[in-house]
């Protein structure tokens, strides 16, 4: 079946550091890929998405590119802020699948 | 506009009791999903509705779990004879249509604790 693998962390960075959170997937065909974020005490929010190969999703300074050849969708940000501290989930939606398949989540901590 | 709402936000119950969790999707969204978030299992998909129909119930953890949706809107997830392993956050999401490209919008969740 479909699966998503991501580093679980916690990942601790200093403010203004460069961020990469790796995400790789296994799926039949060409799924849609998503990054969701869960801020402390809040619900899941869509951060960005890409629905076909080579698409780049971007939002709030975060970017991720759908790489079919490496089955990856790594999340990047050039300069993180304390307010980016949250749990980040990579997810996929496959054709014919009923719901989203999520990774375990990466806990990101940004220190001032 | 209003997002997905869920009630109650927190529920504490005794082992063996039945509980009902409610989800109100975004107006006009035809697809509705239930997920469970727990420390051990992460985020698990449970069931989806296209309109009032749930074509596949195989994601429900056991036959103590059931879900229904009426009027193409509100959905309830019912857990009968609750067990301690049912303790988790139950999340509801909705999307405009049922398509693998559609974004699912999540509610705040119901935190269930079974004592």
Tab-separated table of C-alpha atoms in Angstrom, chain B residues 7-108:
chain	number	residue	atom	x	y	z
B	7	UNK	CA	-17.923	18.727	18.935
B	8	UNK	CA	-17.254	18.114	21.698
B	9	UNK	CA	-13.710	19.431	21.782
B	10	UNK	CA	-12.908	17.125	24.694
B	11	UNK	CA	-14.633	13.982	25.934
B	12	UNK	CA	-13.781	11.896	28.959
B	13	UNK	CA	-15.659	8.644	29.310
B	14	UNK	CA	-15.516	5.414	31.216
B	15	UNK	CA	-14.514	2.156	29.612
B	16	UNK	CA	-17.554	0.381	28.189
B	17	UNK	CA	-19.624	3.528	27.525
B	18	UNK	CA	-20.725	4.647	24.065
B	19	UNK	CA	-19.628	8.015	22.647
B	20	UNK	CA	-20.773	10.124	19.693
B	21	UNK	CA	-18.504	12.591	17.963
B	22	UNK	CA	-19.908	15.194	15.626
B	23	UNK	CA	-18.471	16.900	12.554
B	24	UNK	CA	-19.897	19.854	10.648
B	25	UNK	CA	-18.091	20.250	7.303
B	26	UNK	CA	-17.525	23.397	5.295
B	27	UNK	CA	-20.738	24.370	3.551
B	28	UNK	CA	-20.882	22.985	0.018
B	29	UNK	CA	-18.211	20.342	0.568
B	30	UNK	CA	-19.487	16.993	-0.650
B	31	UNK	CA	-16.648	14.815	0.682
B	32	UNK	CA	-16.093	14.233	4.402
B	33	UNK	CA	-13.346	12.228	6.094
B	34	UNK	CA	-12.620	10.908	9.581
B	35	UNK	CA	-9.084	10.325	10.883
B	36	UNK	CA	-7.610	9.321	14.204
B	37	UNK	CA	-4.423	10.811	15.654
B	38	UNK	CA	-2.679	8.913	18.404
B	39	UNK	CA	0.852	8.851	19.779
B	40	UNK	CA	1.493	5.277	18.797
B	41	UNK	CA	-0.161	5.177	15.381
B	42	UNK	CA	0.224	8.706	14.076
B	43	UNK	CA	-2.552	9.889	11.734
B	44	UNK	CA	-4.800	7.080	10.496
B	45	UNK	CA	-7.579	7.345	7.930
B	46	UNK	CA	-10.833	5.810	9.167
B	47	UNK	CA	-13.659	6.420	6.693
B	48	UNK	CA	-14.910	8.847	4.070
B	49	UNK	CA	-18.285	9.944	2.789
B	50	UNK	CA	-19.171	11.013	-0.713
B	51	UNK	CA	-22.497	12.694	-0.094
B	52	UNK	CA	-24.266	10.451	2.424
B	53	UNK	CA	-22.605	7.285	1.211
B	54	UNK	CA	-19.580	5.574	2.762
B	55	UNK	CA	-18.377	3.119	0.101
B	56	UNK	CA	-15.581	1.563	2.134
B	57	UNK	CA	-15.681	0.948	5.869
B	58	UNK	CA	-12.588	-1.225	6.025
B	59	UNK	CA	-10.508	1.520	7.669
B	60	UNK	CA	-12.614	1.493	10.823
B	61	UNK	CA	-10.540	-0.145	13.604
B	62	UNK	CA	-13.262	-2.547	14.774
B	63	UNK	CA	-16.984	-3.229	14.520
B	64	UNK	CA	-17.476	-1.038	17.601
B	65	UNK	CA	-16.917	1.956	15.317
B	66	UNK	CA	-19.634	3.257	13.020
B	67	UNK	CA	-20.270	6.486	11.171
B	68	UNK	CA	-23.128	8.109	9.369
B	69	UNK	CA	-23.802	11.264	7.456
B	70	UNK	CA	-27.200	12.763	6.862
B	71	UNK	CA	-28.391	15.428	4.461
B	72	UNK	CA	-24.967	15.541	2.867
B	73	UNK	CA	-23.756	17.636	5.779
B	74	UNK	CA	-23.237	16.699	9.428
B	75	UNK	CA	-21.547	13.423	10.254
B	76	UNK	CA	-21.349	11.467	13.494
B	77	UNK	CA	-18.741	8.911	14.469
B	78	UNK	CA	-19.979	6.521	17.127
B	79	UNK	CA	-17.787	4.308	19.258
B	80	UNK	CA	-19.631	1.625	21.210
B	81	UNK	CA	-18.298	-0.041	24.349
B	82	UNK	CA	-15.239	2.205	24.423
B	83	UNK	CA	-11.849	0.751	25.309
B	84	UNK	CA	-8.744	2.509	26.618
B	85	UNK	CA	-7.007	2.009	23.280
B	86	UNK	CA	-9.692	4.217	21.690
B	87	UNK	CA	-8.174	7.235	23.463
B	88	UNK	CA	-6.966	9.579	20.713
B	89	UNK	CA	-7.778	12.782	18.887
B	90	UNK	CA	-10.468	12.215	16.257
B	91	UNK	CA	-10.164	14.559	13.300
B	92	UNK	CA	-12.711	15.368	10.661
B	93	UNK	CA	-11.903	16.889	7.276
B	94	UNK	CA	-13.919	17.963	4.265
B	95	UNK	CA	-13.160	18.737	0.644
B	96	UNK	CA	-15.090	20.262	-2.209
B	97	UNK	CA	-15.225	16.981	-4.100
B	98	UNK	CA	-13.832	13.499	-3.845
B	99	UNK	CA	-10.710	13.711	-5.990
B	100	UNK	CA	-7.102	12.910	-5.194
B	101	UNK	CA	-6.078	16.462	-6.096
B	102	UNK	CA	-8.514	18.140	-3.724
B	103	UNK	CA	-7.318	19.779	-0.532
B	104	UNK	CA	-8.814	18.419	2.652
B	105	UNK	CA	-9.597	21.010	5.325
B	106	UNK	CA	-9.391	19.776	8.894
B	107	UNK	CA	-11.387	20.579	11.979
B	108	UNK	CA	-9.829	21.152	15.424
